[in-house]
Structure formats: C-alpha cells, structure tokens
C-alpha cells in the first residue's frame, strides 16, 4: 500500500520543501538497486591546494559534461530510463522539467560534501530537487554573509531518509550554502540524486 506523502516547509527561510516518502519504499528499494548495479561511479579529484580525492563517489547523467575543477569535468552518460521515470515524476509533482542528474554516493560517515551552492546555469532562482536513497544523513544549510562566508547562527538542519525529496527554490541556492557533514557515528550508505536543468542547443 502506498503511503501518503507529507509535504512541509523546513523553515520560512530558506525556501525549501521537504516531501517525505516521495517514492514509496518498494520504488525506492528498486531504484537504489538499479543505481548500485548499473551506475559507473568514479572518485574524482579536485585541485584545492594540490590535487585531492573527492570524499564521495559521483556519476553524472545528461547531454553535457559537468564542469568540475580547473579544467576537470565529469563525463556525461546518457540518461537511463529508470532515472527518466523519476524526472517525469518530479515534473508531474509541479517542480519543473530537468534534463540532468548528479548522483553522489556516500559510502559511510567518512564521505561528505563541504558547504557549497549548486551551479545555476544562468537561472538566478533555480528549483533544485534532491532525492535521498539509503541511509539518512543530516543535511545543513546556512546563509552566506559575503562571498562564501557563512552565518552559522542561521544554520538549518534536516535529515532526509529513504525516498524523501528535498526541493530548494527561490533565492535559496544564491543566498545559502548546503552541505552534508562527515560523522564518526556508524552510518550506512547514502545515495543522493540532484536534478538539474540547462538549455542545450539542438545539434
């Protein structure tokens, strides 16, 4: 039996919607299995005072390579049908159309992502949905003061679980940064799908 979705605002600011059980348990399990068995994950490197391994695995699906770090780009793989189904579900829920998916694979608590804003591809107020599969990990947002400096007193924390969808909207991506901190606590694998949209010239 499909559970009723619960949709709520995380806070008045930032503008973030949290849709619990956007995918039912059976759907989430099946999607997780497909990603684990069919996605080609890579541990990329970033040039930050010398080349370092990114503390997670990544895969990118779409029609363009994903600019990464000083000339490094994630090579795009064609969009598989099982991810297109999720894109269509998100569009049907009223969150917009998307043509690319970035998948982050956090193998355990040592994997993390630092505070950052997502690429907006020229949209000052992008809508960016994010779907969690597997283990729940705390996610945080904090408002930027100047540049990338954060006002930690504004920190908002939420913990999306298996099948939950988080949607950033409005000025959230421009004015706030978000991150997944590492932890020494025992935690299972988390896979996160972030959906992007970019106008791509027809060839």
mmCIF file of C-alpha atoms in Angstrom:
data_model
loop_
_atom_site.group_PDB
_atom_site.id
_atom_site.type_symbol
_atom_site.label_atom_id
_atom_site.label_comp_id
_atom_site.label_asym_id
_atom_site.label_seq_id
_atom_site.Cartn_x
_atom_site.Cartn_y
_atom_site.Cartn_z
ATOM 1 C CA UNK A 1 0.000 0.000 0.000
ATOM 2 C CA UNK A 2 1.357 3.424 -0.986
ATOM 3 C CA UNK A 3 1.935 5.787 1.910
ATOM 4 C CA UNK A 4 0.509 9.284 1.787
ATOM 5 C CA UNK A 5 3.153 11.881 1.038
ATOM 6 C CA UNK A 6 3.821 14.536 3.651
ATOM 7 C CA UNK A 7 4.945 17.912 2.310
ATOM 8 C CA UNK A 8 6.216 20.649 4.590
ATOM 9 C CA UNK A 9 8.395 23.729 4.625
ATOM 10 C CA UNK A 10 11.630 23.231 6.548
ATOM 11 C CA UNK A 11 11.635 26.903 7.584
ATOM 12 C CA UNK A 12 10.275 30.248 6.355
ATOM 13 C CA UNK A 13 13.777 30.957 5.101
ATOM 14 C CA UNK A 14 15.384 29.316 3.180
ATOM 15 C CA UNK A 15 12.645 28.324 0.732
ATOM 16 C CA UNK A 16 12.946 24.541 0.943
ATOM 17 C CA UNK A 17 10.192 21.939 0.633
ATOM 18 C CA UNK A 18 10.571 18.519 2.292
ATOM 19 C CA UNK A 19 8.372 15.791 0.765
ATOM 20 C CA UNK A 20 8.540 12.661 2.896
ATOM 21 C CA UNK A 21 8.158 9.340 1.052
ATOM 22 C CA UNK A 22 8.048 10.986 -2.360
ATOM 23 C CA UNK A 23 8.830 7.487 -3.590
ATOM 24 C CA UNK A 24 7.220 4.532 -1.838
ATOM 25 C CA UNK A 25 9.507 2.042 -0.088
ATOM 26 C CA UNK A 26 9.276 -0.531 -2.889
ATOM 27 C CA UNK A 27 10.043 2.101 -5.537
ATOM 28 C CA UNK A 28 12.970 3.462 -3.529
ATOM 29 C CA UNK A 29 14.394 -0.026 -2.994
ATOM 30 C CA UNK A 30 14.146 -0.845 -6.702
ATOM 31 C CA UNK A 31 15.739 2.451 -7.749
ATOM 32 C CA UNK A 32 18.562 2.005 -5.248
ATOM 33 C CA UNK A 33 19.261 -1.492 -6.589
ATOM 34 C CA UNK A 34 19.374 -0.230 -10.192
ATOM 35 C CA UNK A 35 21.750 2.588 -9.339
ATOM 36 C CA UNK A 36 24.060 0.313 -7.373
ATOM 37 C CA UNK A 37 24.203 -2.283 -10.128
ATOM 38 C CA UNK A 38 24.235 -0.078 -13.238
ATOM 39 C CA UNK A 39 25.802 3.302 -12.421
ATOM 40 C CA UNK A 40 29.512 3.736 -13.076
ATOM 41 C CA UNK A 41 30.702 5.725 -10.076
ATOM 42 C CA UNK A 42 34.043 7.478 -10.021
ATOM 43 C CA UNK A 43 36.111 9.057 -7.269
ATOM 44 C CA UNK A 44 37.110 12.356 -8.825
ATOM 45 C CA UNK A 45 39.853 14.745 -7.792
ATOM 46 C CA UNK A 46 39.685 18.447 -7.039
ATOM 47 C CA UNK A 47 42.539 20.955 -7.122
ATOM 48 C CA UNK A 48 42.393 22.595 -3.710
ATOM 49 C CA UNK A 49 45.931 23.472 -2.622
ATOM 50 C CA UNK A 50 47.030 20.392 -4.535
ATOM 51 C CA UNK A 51 45.047 17.530 -6.032
ATOM 52 C CA UNK A 52 42.907 15.634 -3.550
ATOM 53 C CA UNK A 53 40.354 12.854 -3.812
ATOM 54 C CA UNK A 54 36.755 13.998 -3.505
ATOM 55 C CA UNK A 55 35.348 12.355 -0.326
ATOM 56 C CA UNK A 56 32.489 10.544 -2.107
ATOM 57 C CA UNK A 57 31.765 8.796 -5.399
ATOM 58 C CA UNK A 58 29.947 10.510 -8.267
ATOM 59 C CA UNK A 59 28.101 9.803 -11.504
ATOM 60 C CA UNK A 60 26.641 12.310 -13.988
ATOM 61 C CA UNK A 61 23.822 11.763 -16.480
ATOM 62 C CA UNK A 62 22.765 14.242 -19.141
ATOM 63 C CA UNK A 63 23.745 15.640 -22.523
ATOM 64 C CA UNK A 64 26.709 17.793 -21.458
ATOM 65 C CA UNK A 65 29.838 17.263 -19.382
ATOM 66 C CA UNK A 66 29.683 18.711 -15.868
ATOM 67 C CA UNK A 67 32.390 21.383 -15.237
ATOM 68 C CA UNK A 68 34.187 20.425 -12.071
ATOM 69 C CA UNK A 69 37.521 21.937 -11.086
ATOM 70 C CA UNK A 70 40.000 23.938 -13.169
ATOM 71 C CA UNK A 71 39.599 22.111 -16.424
ATOM 72 C CA UNK A 72 38.261 18.882 -14.929
ATOM 73 C CA UNK A 73 34.770 17.757 -15.953
ATOM 74 C CA UNK A 74 32.529 14.813 -15.166
ATOM 75 C CA UNK A 75 31.851 12.971 -18.415
ATOM 76 C CA UNK A 76 28.145 12.715 -19.152
ATOM 77 C CA UNK A 77 26.471 9.337 -19.544
ATOM 78 C CA UNK A 78 23.153 9.011 -21.430
ATOM 79 C CA UNK A 79 20.057 9.311 -19.277
ATOM 80 C CA UNK A 80 18.782 5.795 -18.444
ATOM 81 C CA UNK A 81 15.063 5.040 -18.492
ATOM 82 C CA UNK A 82 14.867 4.393 -14.736
ATOM 83 C CA UNK A 83 16.162 7.916 -13.995
ATOM 84 C CA UNK A 84 13.910 9.491 -16.635
ATOM 85 C CA UNK A 85 10.949 7.951 -14.802
ATOM 86 C CA UNK A 86 11.964 9.853 -11.650
ATOM 87 C CA UNK A 87 12.432 13.087 -13.628
ATOM 88 C CA UNK A 88 8.915 12.669 -15.016
ATOM 89 C CA UNK A 89 7.513 12.079 -11.512
ATOM 90 C CA UNK A 90 9.153 15.265 -10.248
ATOM 91 C CA UNK A 91 7.729 17.227 -13.193
ATOM 92 C CA UNK A 92 4.270 15.754 -12.555
ATOM 93 C CA UNK A 93 4.522 16.938 -8.937
ATOM 94 C CA UNK A 94 4.919 20.512 -10.197
ATOM 95 C CA UNK A 95 8.619 21.079 -9.548
ATOM 96 C CA UNK A 96 9.666 21.669 -13.160
ATOM 97 C CA UNK A 97 11.465 19.929 -16.010
ATOM 98 C CA UNK A 98 15.009 18.584 -15.679
ATOM 99 C CA UNK A 99 17.491 17.109 -18.138
ATOM 100 C CA UNK A 100 20.447 16.025 -15.993
ATOM 101 C CA UNK A 101 21.116 14.126 -12.766
ATOM 102 C CA UNK A 102 24.159 14.247 -10.485
ATOM 103 C CA UNK A 103 24.437 11.215 -8.188
ATOM 104 C CA UNK A 104 26.583 11.387 -5.052
ATOM 105 C CA UNK A 105 27.387 8.127 -3.270
ATOM 106 C CA UNK A 106 28.336 8.486 0.399
ATOM 107 C CA UNK A 107 29.783 5.076 1.284
ATOM 108 C CA UNK A 108 29.904 5.685 5.042
ATOM 109 C CA UNK A 109 30.235 8.503 7.567
ATOM 110 C CA UNK A 110 33.703 9.424 6.308
ATOM 111 C CA UNK A 111 32.269 10.573 2.986
ATOM 112 C CA UNK A 112 30.849 14.099 2.955
ATOM 113 C CA UNK A 113 30.362 17.273 0.926
ATOM 114 C CA UNK A 114 31.560 20.713 2.048
ATOM 115 C CA UNK A 115 29.395 23.874 2.088
ATOM 116 C CA UNK A 116 28.596 24.900 -1.477
ATOM 117 C CA UNK A 117 25.990 26.299 -3.853
ATOM 118 C CA UNK A 118 24.939 24.339 -6.925
ATOM 119 C CA UNK A 119 25.536 25.530 -10.482
ATOM 120 C CA UNK A 120 22.502 27.507 -11.614
ATOM 121 C CA UNK A 121 23.160 27.629 -15.381
ATOM 122 C CA UNK A 122 22.114 31.261 -15.630
ATOM 123 C CA UNK A 123 18.970 30.960 -13.503
ATOM 124 C CA UNK A 124 19.154 33.327 -10.506
ATOM 125 C CA UNK A 125 16.373 31.437 -8.720
ATOM 126 C CA UNK A 126 16.651 27.782 -9.769
ATOM 127 C CA UNK A 127 14.487 24.973 -8.465
ATOM 128 C CA UNK A 128 16.769 22.089 -7.424
ATOM 129 C CA UNK A 129 15.189 18.813 -6.265
ATOM 130 C CA UNK A 130 17.274 16.280 -4.348
ATOM 131 C CA UNK A 131 16.218 12.661 -3.716
ATOM 132 C CA UNK A 132 17.717 10.531 -0.927
ATOM 133 C CA UNK A 133 18.089 6.750 -1.116
ATOM 134 C CA UNK A 134 19.539 4.508 1.566
ATOM 135 C CA UNK A 135 20.729 5.759 4.943
ATOM 136 C CA UNK A 136 19.560 9.065 6.420
ATOM 137 C CA UNK A 137 22.300 11.672 6.881
ATOM 138 C CA UNK A 138 21.947 15.157 8.398
ATOM 139 C CA UNK A 139 21.985 17.934 5.777
ATOM 140 C CA UNK A 140 22.583 21.556 6.707
ATOM 141 C CA UNK A 141 22.047 24.991 5.191
ATOM 142 C CA UNK A 142 23.413 28.344 6.334
ATOM 143 C CA UNK A 143 23.061 31.831 4.905
ATOM 144 C CA UNK A 144 26.037 33.473 3.221
ATOM 145 C CA UNK A 145 27.278 36.798 4.568
ATOM 146 C CA UNK A 146 29.893 37.801 1.985
ATOM 147 C CA UNK A 147 31.362 35.538 -0.646
ATOM 148 C CA UNK A 148 31.390 32.029 0.772
ATOM 149 C CA UNK A 149 31.489 33.103 4.438
ATOM 150 C CA UNK A 150 28.543 31.649 6.347
ATOM 151 C CA UNK A 151 26.442 32.972 9.199
ATOM 152 C CA UNK A 152 26.387 29.782 11.273
ATOM 153 C CA UNK A 153 23.658 31.234 13.519
ATOM 154 C CA UNK A 154 21.248 30.738 10.590
ATOM 155 C CA UNK A 155 22.038 27.019 10.250
ATOM 156 C CA UNK A 156 19.044 24.813 9.477
ATOM 157 C CA UNK A 157 19.365 21.014 9.726
ATOM 158 C CA UNK A 158 17.116 18.352 8.264
ATOM 159 C CA UNK A 159 17.526 14.592 7.872
ATOM 160 C CA UNK A 160 16.019 13.198 4.652
ATOM 161 C CA UNK A 161 15.529 9.445 4.608
ATOM 162 C CA UNK A 162 14.961 6.698 2.041
ATOM 163 C CA UNK A 163 12.649 8.022 -0.693
ATOM 164 C CA UNK A 164 12.405 11.592 0.662
ATOM 165 C CA UNK A 165 12.611 14.571 -1.719
ATOM 166 C CA UNK A 166 14.043 17.968 -0.760
ATOM 167 C CA UNK A 167 13.443 20.905 -3.126
ATOM 168 C CA UNK A 168 15.396 24.176 -2.937
ATOM 169 C CA UNK A 169 13.618 27.124 -4.555
ATOM 170 C CA UNK A 170 13.746 30.886 -4.996
ATOM 171 C CA UNK A 171 16.876 32.598 -3.645
ATOM 172 C CA UNK A 172 17.965 29.587 -1.578
ATOM 173 C CA UNK A 173 20.789 28.485 -3.878
ATOM 174 C CA UNK A 174 22.015 32.069 -4.392
ATOM 175 C CA UNK A 175 21.917 33.193 -0.750
ATOM 176 C CA UNK A 176 22.559 29.951 1.146
ATOM 177 C CA UNK A 177 25.048 27.111 1.058
ATOM 178 C CA UNK A 178 24.295 23.493 1.920
ATOM 179 C CA UNK A 179 26.419 20.545 2.979
ATOM 180 C CA UNK A 180 26.498 17.001 4.376
ATOM 181 C CA UNK A 181 28.996 16.806 7.272
ATOM 182 C CA UNK A 182 31.117 13.749 7.929
ATOM 183 C CA UNK A 183 30.485 11.764 11.091
ATOM 184 C CA UNK A 184 32.269 9.207 13.245
ATOM 185 C CA UNK A 185 28.956 7.511 14.036
ATOM 186 C CA UNK A 186 28.165 4.201 12.312
ATOM 187 C CA UNK A 187 26.038 5.023 9.280
ATOM 188 C CA UNK A 188 25.072 3.111 6.164
ATOM 189 C CA UNK A 189 25.474 4.084 2.542
ATOM 190 C CA UNK A 190 23.521 7.090 1.272
ATOM 191 C CA UNK A 191 22.911 7.823 -2.390
ATOM 192 C CA UNK A 192 21.662 11.269 -3.344
ATOM 193 C CA UNK A 193 20.275 12.354 -6.710
ATOM 194 C CA UNK A 194 20.284 16.061 -7.579
ATOM 195 C CA UNK A 195 18.289 17.126 -10.625
ATOM 196 C CA UNK A 196 19.465 19.956 -12.893
ATOM 197 C CA UNK A 197 18.171 21.806 -15.922
ATOM 198 C CA UNK A 198 20.123 23.555 -18.649
ATOM 199 C CA UNK A 199 19.156 24.820 -22.080
ATOM 200 C CA UNK A 200 21.182 22.759 -24.537
ATOM 201 C CA UNK A 201 21.393 23.879 -28.193
ATOM 202 C CA UNK A 202 19.984 21.331 -30.619
ATOM 203 C CA UNK A 203 22.554 19.682 -32.866
#
